[in-house]
Amino acid sequence: METLTEPIAPPIDAAAIETPVAQRVMDLEKQHILQTYARYPVVLQRGKGCYLWDVEGKRYLDLLSGIGVNALGHSHPRIVRVIREQAGKLIHCSNLYYHEYQGKLAQKLSAMSGLPRTFFCNSGTEAIEGALKIAKAHGNKVSPEKNEIIALENSFHGRSIGALAITGQAKYRNDFEPLLPNVRFIPRHDIDALVESVTDRTAGIVLELIQGEGGIYPIGEKMTRVARELADRHNAMLLFDEIQCGVGRPGTYFSYQLSEPAVMPDVMVAAKPLGAGLPIGVIMTNERAAASLGAGMHGSTFGGGALATRVAHECCLMLEELMPNIRQAGAYFRTELAAMTHKFPFIKEVRGHGLMIGVDIDFPCKHFVTDALADGLLINVTHDTVVRMLPPYIINEREVDRAIRGLRNVFKRAARNYTKPAGL
Ligand SMILES: *Cc1c(COP(=O)(O)O)cnc(C)c1O
């Protein structure tokens, strides 16, 4: 009987047998995926803690965490348990109804940030877009002329038209001009330019407090304080983009808390590490900013789903325990990197806070990424010359040592072809 229902074996695909799995995955994508990403030729299959394995079984130490997303590493047992449990109960029900986890997560985030109100969305870009709407709505309530946004050169805020309009890097914007009008960019360290630019026509000032895509550049506390004063004087909203540099990454919950007393924003957006790998973004506001958006003025179908918010809540519960490790492992990593500057004169500077680390190299070094891959390390190079590392918050000293050994190999190979430019 059974043999009758058995499916007929598909014809043997000779090509499939001869082609390695990784190649087949890459070929299939080449045919069907918009070619917007220049991917590295690695097909990842599974992860555990700070390590990932590709389809051929090769192991990599993950120093990038999916660009700051996998903050708890891979397959963290607490996260896996919560996902399993919640997926079996309720994944999504829409914002037409209540579920248990939005309020709980917002309460937790509020305790972490000092900002009482939250709106949930699904990505960083979407959060920035919502924050811009708050600034615009606030401006419109005061006067039709109050519609300018001040942003910083070298910033990155995302890929939608609004987010691009305030992103201070031409390479992301050029193909899509004209974008939104009334945006002014000022150099990230130029306090005088900031003072000159902010007027009664300013609706919002947007600061990415540690520029991530821009090469791990912390914006000085002075700049931030002046922005706060100007926003108050001219009744503008102060917006912080903590999408990459927030939610524990700098060794504090948010990077505005690195200075004491903290310079408080009116609106703050976060995303990347918040969902331990699930897509979730948040806009957090004080009461003044919250008042700009009334019922029906903003929304999101997927935003604040039960699964995403429950997992993010679990992630936030774990953050407090992880905070000492973020600080210690981060400090240790940066000290070990700084120690290498004596040996490798092309390392200009080691920058960052907590586990957001940039190593500034004095030549374009994109090839370091493939070089490190061969050594079993996942790193990234941003702004052409900055090796960027955003390791999981659970990274330990042994893993940092492994990272340093791998990076030393990468730097050693680079040193063979390096002649120090005159005048350095
Ligand atoms: C990644 C990033 C964004 C965009 O977030 P997406 O989730 O990719 O939309 C915006 N701002 C900063 C600072 C980022 O690092």
Coordinates of C-alpha atoms and ligand atoms in Angstrom, one line a residue:
M1 CA 0.0 0.0 0.0
E2 CA 2.6 2.4 1.1
T3 CA 4.6 2.2 -2.1
L4 CA 1.6 3.4 -4.1
T5 CA 1.6 6.8 -2.3
E6 CA 5.3 7.2 -2.3
P7 CA 6.2 10.2 -4.5
I8 CA 8.1 9.5 -7.7
A9 CA 11.7 10.5 -7.2
P10 CA 12.5 13.8 -9.0
P11 CA 14.9 13.5 -11.9
I12 CA 18.5 13.7 -10.7
D13 CA 19.8 17.2 -11.2
A14 CA 23.4 16.6 -12.1
A15 CA 24.3 20.3 -11.8
A16 CA 22.9 20.5 -8.3
I17 CA 25.1 17.6 -7.2
E18 CA 28.2 19.0 -8.6
T19 CA 27.6 22.6 -7.4
P20 CA 28.5 23.3 -3.8
V21 CA 25.6 24.5 -1.6
A22 CA 27.1 27.9 -1.1
Q23 CA 27.4 28.5 -4.8
R24 CA 23.8 27.4 -5.5
V25 CA 22.6 29.8 -2.8
M26 CA 24.5 32.7 -4.4
D27 CA 23.5 31.8 -8.0
L28 CA 19.8 31.7 -7.0
E29 CA 20.0 35.1 -5.5
K30 CA 21.8 36.6 -8.5
Q31 CA 18.8 35.6 -10.6
H32 CA 16.0 36.8 -8.3
I33 CA 17.1 39.4 -5.8
L34 CA 17.5 43.1 -6.5
Q35 CA 21.2 43.6 -6.6
T36 CA 21.4 46.4 -4.0
Y37 CA 23.8 44.6 -1.7
A38 CA 27.5 43.8 -2.4
R39 CA 27.5 40.6 -0.3
Y40 CA 30.6 38.8 0.8
P41 CA 30.7 35.2 -0.5
V42 CA 29.7 33.6 2.8
V43 CA 26.5 31.7 3.3
L44 CA 25.7 31.6 7.0
Q45 CA 23.6 28.8 8.5
R46 CA 23.6 28.9 12.3
G47 CA 25.0 30.6 15.3
K48 CA 25.6 30.0 19.0
G49 CA 26.8 32.8 21.3
C50 CA 29.4 35.0 19.6
Y51 CA 30.0 32.4 16.9
L52 CA 28.5 31.7 13.4
W53 CA 28.9 28.8 11.1
D54 CA 28.6 28.8 7.3
V55 CA 27.1 26.0 5.2
E56 CA 30.5 24.4 4.8
G57 CA 30.9 24.2 8.6
K58 CA 33.5 27.0 8.9
R59 CA 33.3 29.0 12.1
Y60 CA 33.4 32.8 12.5
L61 CA 33.7 35.0 15.5
D62 CA 30.9 37.5 15.0
L63 CA 32.3 41.0 15.9
L64 CA 29.5 42.8 14.0
S65 CA 26.3 41.2 15.3
G66 CA 24.4 41.8 12.1
I67 CA 25.3 45.5 12.3
G68 CA 24.6 45.9 15.9
V69 CA 21.4 43.8 16.0
N70 CA 22.3 40.4 17.6
A71 CA 23.1 42.0 20.9
L72 CA 22.7 38.8 22.8
G73 CA 24.6 36.8 20.3
H74 CA 23.0 33.9 18.5
S75 CA 20.5 31.4 19.8
H76 CA 20.5 32.8 23.3
P77 CA 18.5 30.2 25.3
R78 CA 16.3 32.8 27.0
I79 CA 15.4 34.4 23.7
V80 CA 14.8 31.1 22.0
R81 CA 12.5 30.0 24.9
V82 CA 10.5 33.3 24.8
I83 CA 10.1 33.2 21.0
R84 CA 8.9 29.6 21.1
E85 CA 6.4 30.3 23.9
Q86 CA 5.0 33.5 22.4
A87 CA 4.8 32.2 18.8
G88 CA 2.6 29.4 20.1
K89 CA 0.3 32.0 21.8
L90 CA 0.1 35.2 19.8
I91 CA 2.4 36.7 17.2
H92 CA 0.3 39.7 16.0
C93 CA -3.1 41.1 16.5
S94 CA -2.9 44.7 15.0
N95 CA -3.1 48.0 16.9
L96 CA -6.9 47.9 16.8
Y97 CA -6.6 45.9 20.0
Y98 CA -4.5 45.6 23.2
H99 CA -2.1 42.8 24.1
E100 CA 0.0 42.4 27.2
Y101 CA 3.4 43.4 26.0
Q102 CA 3.4 47.0 24.5
G103 CA 2.7 48.7 27.8
K104 CA 5.2 46.5 29.7
L105 CA 8.0 47.2 27.2
A106 CA 7.2 50.9 27.1
Q107 CA 7.3 51.1 30.9
K108 CA 10.7 49.3 30.9
L109 CA 12.0 51.6 28.1
S110 CA 10.8 54.6 30.0
A111 CA 12.6 53.6 33.1
M112 CA 15.8 53.1 31.0
S113 CA 15.5 56.3 29.0
G114 CA 13.7 58.8 31.3
L115 CA 11.3 59.4 28.4
P116 CA 7.7 58.6 29.4
R117 CA 6.1 57.8 26.0
T118 CA 6.8 55.2 23.3
F119 CA 5.6 54.5 19.7
F120 CA 6.5 51.1 18.3
C121 CA 7.5 50.5 14.7
N122 CA 9.6 48.0 12.8
S123 CA 13.0 49.5 11.8
G124 CA 15.3 52.4 12.4
T125 CA 14.3 54.2 9.3
E126 CA 10.7 54.0 10.2
A127 CA 11.4 55.4 13.7
I128 CA 13.3 58.4 12.2
E129 CA 10.5 59.0 9.8
G130 CA 8.0 59.1 12.7
A131 CA 10.4 61.4 14.7
L132 CA 10.5 63.8 11.7
K133 CA 6.7 63.8 11.6
I134 CA 6.7 64.8 15.3
A135 CA 9.0 67.7 14.5
K136 CA 7.0 68.8 11.5
A137 CA 3.7 68.6 13.3
H138 CA 5.1 70.6 16.2
G139 CA 6.4 73.2 13.8
N140 CA 3.1 73.5 11.9
K141 CA 1.2 74.1 15.2
V142 CA 3.4 77.1 15.9
S143 CA 3.7 78.6 12.4
P144 CA 3.6 77.5 8.7
E145 CA 7.2 78.9 8.5
K146 CA 8.5 76.7 11.3
N147 CA 9.6 73.8 9.0
E148 CA 13.4 73.6 9.0
I149 CA 15.3 70.6 10.2
I150 CA 19.0 71.0 11.2
A151 CA 21.1 67.8 10.8
L152 CA 24.8 67.0 10.9
E153 CA 27.2 66.3 8.1
N154 CA 28.5 62.8 8.0
S155 CA 25.4 61.4 9.7
F156 CA 23.3 58.4 8.7
H157 CA 19.6 58.2 9.5
G158 CA 18.2 55.6 7.0
R159 CA 17.0 54.9 3.5
S160 CA 13.5 56.3 3.2
I161 CA 13.1 59.7 1.5
G162 CA 12.6 61.5 4.8
A163 CA 15.5 59.8 6.5
L164 CA 17.7 60.3 3.4
A165 CA 16.8 64.0 3.4
I166 CA 18.5 64.4 6.8
T167 CA 21.4 62.0 6.1
G168 CA 24.5 64.2 5.8
Q169 CA 26.4 61.9 3.3
A170 CA 26.0 62.7 -0.4
K171 CA 26.7 59.1 -1.5
Y172 CA 23.5 57.9 0.0
R173 CA 21.4 60.8 -1.3
N174 CA 22.6 61.7 -4.8
D175 CA 20.6 59.3 -6.8
F176 CA 17.3 60.4 -5.2
E177 CA 17.4 64.2 -5.2
P178 CA 15.4 66.3 -4.8
L179 CA 14.5 65.1 -1.3
L180 CA 12.7 67.0 1.4
P181 CA 13.3 70.8 1.3
N182 CA 14.3 72.9 4.3
V183 CA 17.0 70.7 5.7
R184 CA 20.3 72.3 6.7
F185 CA 23.5 70.4 7.4
I186 CA 26.3 71.6 9.6
P187 CA 29.7 70.1 10.4
R188 CA 29.5 67.8 13.4
H189 CA 32.0 69.7 15.5
D190 CA 31.0 73.2 14.5
I191 CA 29.2 74.8 17.4
D192 CA 29.2 78.3 15.8
A193 CA 27.5 76.9 12.7
L194 CA 24.8 75.3 15.0
V195 CA 24.2 78.6 16.8
E196 CA 23.9 80.4 13.5
S197 CA 21.6 77.9 11.9
V198 CA 19.0 77.5 14.6
T199 CA 16.2 80.1 14.4
D200 CA 12.5 80.4 15.1
R201 CA 12.0 78.6 11.8
T202 CA 13.7 75.5 13.2
A203 CA 11.3 72.7 13.8
G204 CA 13.9 70.1 14.8
I205 CA 17.6 69.5 15.4
V206 CA 18.7 65.9 14.7
L207 CA 21.8 64.4 16.3
E208 CA 23.3 60.9 15.9
L209 CA 25.3 61.0 19.1
I210 CA 27.9 58.5 18.1
Q211 CA 28.0 58.5 14.3
G212 CA 28.0 54.9 13.2
E213 CA 28.0 54.6 9.4
G214 CA 30.0 57.8 9.5
G215 CA 33.0 56.1 11.2
I216 CA 32.3 55.9 14.9
Y217 CA 32.6 59.6 15.7
P218 CA 31.1 60.6 19.1
I219 CA 29.5 64.1 19.0
G220 CA 30.9 66.1 21.8
E221 CA 28.9 66.8 25.0
K222 CA 29.3 70.6 24.4
M223 CA 27.6 70.4 21.0
T224 CA 24.8 68.4 22.5
R225 CA 24.3 70.9 25.4
V226 CA 24.3 73.8 23.0
A227 CA 21.7 72.1 20.8
R228 CA 19.5 71.6 23.9
E229 CA 19.8 75.3 24.8
L230 CA 19.0 76.4 21.2
A231 CA 16.1 74.0 20.9
D232 CA 14.6 75.5 24.2
R233 CA 15.3 79.1 23.1
H234 CA 13.6 78.6 19.7
N235 CA 10.9 76.2 20.7
A236 CA 12.3 73.4 18.4
M237 CA 12.4 69.7 19.0
L238 CA 15.7 68.0 19.9
L239 CA 15.9 64.6 18.3
F240 CA 18.5 61.9 19.1
D241 CA 19.1 59.0 16.7
E242 CA 20.2 56.2 19.0
I243 CA 19.4 53.5 16.5
Q244 CA 23.0 52.2 16.4
C245 CA 24.6 53.8 19.5
G246 CA 21.7 53.1 22.0
V247 CA 20.1 50.3 24.0
G248 CA 23.2 49.3 26.0
R249 CA 25.8 49.4 23.2
P250 CA 27.8 52.4 24.6
G251 CA 27.9 50.9 28.2
T252 CA 24.9 53.0 29.3
Y253 CA 21.3 52.4 28.2
F254 CA 21.5 55.3 25.8
S255 CA 24.5 57.4 24.7
Y256 CA 23.1 60.7 26.0
Q257 CA 23.5 59.1 29.4
L258 CA 27.3 59.1 28.9
S259 CA 27.4 62.7 30.0
E260 CA 26.3 63.8 33.5
P261 CA 23.9 65.1 34.0
A262 CA 22.4 63.6 30.8
V263 CA 21.3 66.1 28.1
M264 CA 17.7 65.0 27.5
P265 CA 16.2 64.9 24.0
D266 CA 12.5 65.7 23.3
V267 CA 12.4 62.7 20.9
M268 CA 14.8 59.7 20.8
V269 CA 14.7 56.8 18.3
A270 CA 16.2 53.3 18.8
A271 CA 16.1 50.0 17.0
K272 CA 19.0 47.8 16.1
P273 CA 19.7 45.7 19.2
L274 CA 16.3 46.1 20.8
G275 CA 14.7 42.9 19.5
A276 CA 17.7 40.6 19.9
G277 CA 17.4 40.0 16.1
L278 CA 13.7 40.6 15.5
P279 CA 12.8 43.8 13.7
I280 CA 11.5 46.5 16.1
G281 CA 12.0 50.2 16.3
V282 CA 10.9 52.7 18.9
I283 CA 10.2 56.4 19.0
M284 CA 10.4 57.7 22.6
T285 CA 9.3 61.2 23.6
N286 CA 8.7 63.5 26.5
E287 CA 5.1 64.8 27.1
R288 CA 5.7 68.0 25.1
A289 CA 6.7 66.1 21.9
A290 CA 4.0 63.4 22.5
A291 CA 1.4 66.2 22.4
S292 CA 2.3 66.9 18.7
L293 CA 0.8 63.7 17.5
G294 CA -2.9 63.2 18.1
A295 CA -5.1 60.2 17.3
G296 CA -4.9 59.1 13.6
M297 CA -1.8 61.1 12.9
H298 CA 0.6 58.1 12.8
G299 CA 0.4 54.4 12.8
S300 CA 2.0 51.1 11.7
T301 CA 0.3 47.8 10.9
F302 CA 3.2 45.6 12.1
G303 CA 4.5 47.9 14.8
G304 CA 4.4 46.7 18.4
G305 CA 3.4 43.1 17.6
A306 CA 3.1 40.7 20.5
L307 CA 6.1 38.6 19.5
A308 CA 8.4 41.5 18.8
T309 CA 7.5 43.4 22.0
R310 CA 7.7 40.4 24.3
V311 CA 11.1 39.5 23.0
A312 CA 12.3 43.1 23.2
H313 CA 11.0 43.2 26.8
E314 CA 13.0 40.0 27.6
C315 CA 16.0 41.6 26.0
C316 CA 15.6 44.8 28.2
L317 CA 15.3 42.6 31.3
M318 CA 18.7 41.1 30.5
L319 CA 20.4 44.4 29.7
E320 CA 21.0 45.5 33.3
E321 CA 23.0 42.3 34.1
L322 CA 25.0 42.7 30.9
M323 CA 25.9 46.3 31.4
P324 CA 29.1 45.6 33.4
N325 CA 30.3 43.2 30.7
I326 CA 29.6 45.8 27.9
R327 CA 31.8 48.3 29.8
Q328 CA 34.6 45.9 30.8
A329 CA 34.8 43.9 27.6
G330 CA 34.6 47.1 25.6
A331 CA 37.3 48.8 27.6
Y332 CA 39.5 45.7 27.4
F333 CA 39.0 45.5 23.6
R334 CA 39.8 49.2 23.1
T335 CA 42.9 48.9 25.3
E336 CA 44.2 45.9 23.4
L337 CA 43.5 47.7 20.1
A338 CA 45.2 50.9 21.3
A339 CA 48.3 48.8 22.3
M340 CA 48.6 47.7 18.6
T341 CA 48.9 51.3 17.4
H342 CA 52.6 51.3 18.4
K343 CA 53.3 48.3 16.2
F344 CA 51.1 49.3 13.2
P345 CA 51.7 53.0 12.4
F346 CA 48.7 53.1 10.0
I347 CA 46.3 52.9 12.9
K348 CA 45.4 56.5 13.4
E349 CA 43.0 56.2 16.3
V350 CA 40.8 53.8 18.3
R351 CA 37.4 55.4 19.0
G352 CA 34.1 54.5 20.6
H353 CA 32.3 53.7 23.8
G354 CA 31.4 50.3 25.3
L355 CA 31.0 47.8 22.5
M356 CA 30.8 50.3 19.7
I357 CA 34.4 50.4 18.4
G358 CA 36.1 52.0 15.4
V359 CA 39.7 51.7 14.4
D360 CA 40.7 54.5 12.1
I361 CA 43.2 53.4 9.4
D362 CA 45.1 55.9 7.3
F363 CA 44.3 54.3 4.0
P364 CA 41.1 52.8 2.4
C365 CA 40.8 49.4 4.0
K366 CA 37.7 47.7 2.7
H367 CA 39.8 44.6 1.8
F368 CA 40.3 44.0 5.6
V369 CA 36.9 42.6 5.6
T370 CA 37.6 39.7 3.2
D371 CA 41.0 39.3 4.8
A372 CA 39.5 38.9 8.3
L373 CA 36.9 36.5 6.9
A374 CA 39.7 34.2 5.9
D375 CA 40.9 34.3 9.5
G376 CA 37.3 33.5 10.7
L377 CA 36.4 37.0 11.9
L378 CA 33.3 39.0 10.9
I379 CA 34.1 42.7 10.9
N380 CA 33.0 45.7 8.8
V381 CA 34.7 48.7 7.3
T382 CA 32.6 51.9 7.2
H383 CA 33.4 55.3 5.8
D384 CA 36.2 53.6 3.7
T385 CA 38.8 53.8 6.4
V386 CA 37.2 52.8 9.7
V387 CA 37.2 49.2 10.9
R388 CA 33.9 48.9 12.8
M389 CA 33.1 46.4 15.5
L390 CA 29.7 46.0 17.2
P391 CA 30.2 42.7 19.0
P392 CA 27.4 41.0 21.0
Y393 CA 27.1 42.2 24.6
I394 CA 27.9 38.7 25.9
I395 CA 31.4 38.7 24.4
N396 CA 34.1 37.6 27.0
E397 CA 37.8 38.3 27.3
R398 CA 38.8 35.0 25.7
E399 CA 36.7 36.0 22.6
V400 CA 38.2 39.5 22.6
D401 CA 41.7 37.9 22.7
R402 CA 40.7 35.7 19.7
A403 CA 39.5 38.9 17.9
I404 CA 42.8 40.7 18.6
R405 CA 44.9 37.7 17.3
G406 CA 42.8 37.7 14.1
L407 CA 43.1 41.5 13.7
R408 CA 46.8 41.4 14.3
N409 CA 47.1 38.9 11.4
V410 CA 45.1 41.3 9.2
F411 CA 47.3 44.3 10.2
K412 CA 50.5 42.3 9.8
R413 CA 49.6 41.5 6.2
A414 CA 48.8 45.2 5.6
A415 CA 52.0 46.3 7.2
R416 CA 54.0 44.4 4.5
N417 CA 52.7 46.8 1.8
Y418 CA 52.7 49.9 3.9
T419 CA 55.0 52.9 3.7
K420 CA 54.2 55.7 6.1
P421 CA 53.2 58.9 4.3
A422 CA 55.6 61.8 4.8
G423 CA 54.6 64.2 7.5
L424 CA 52.7 61.7 9.7
Ligands
LIG1 C1 21.0 51.6 10.9 C2 20.7 53.0 11.2 C3 19.5 53.6 10.7 C4 18.5 52.9 9.8 O1 18.0 51.8 10.5 P1 17.3 50.6 9.6 O2 16.7 49.7 10.6 O3 18.3 50.0 8.7 O4 16.2 51.2 8.8 C5 19.2 54.9 11.1 N1 20.1 55.6 11.9 C6 21.2 55.0 12.3 C7 22.1 55.8 13.2 C8 21.6 53.7 12.0 O5 22.7 53.2 12.4

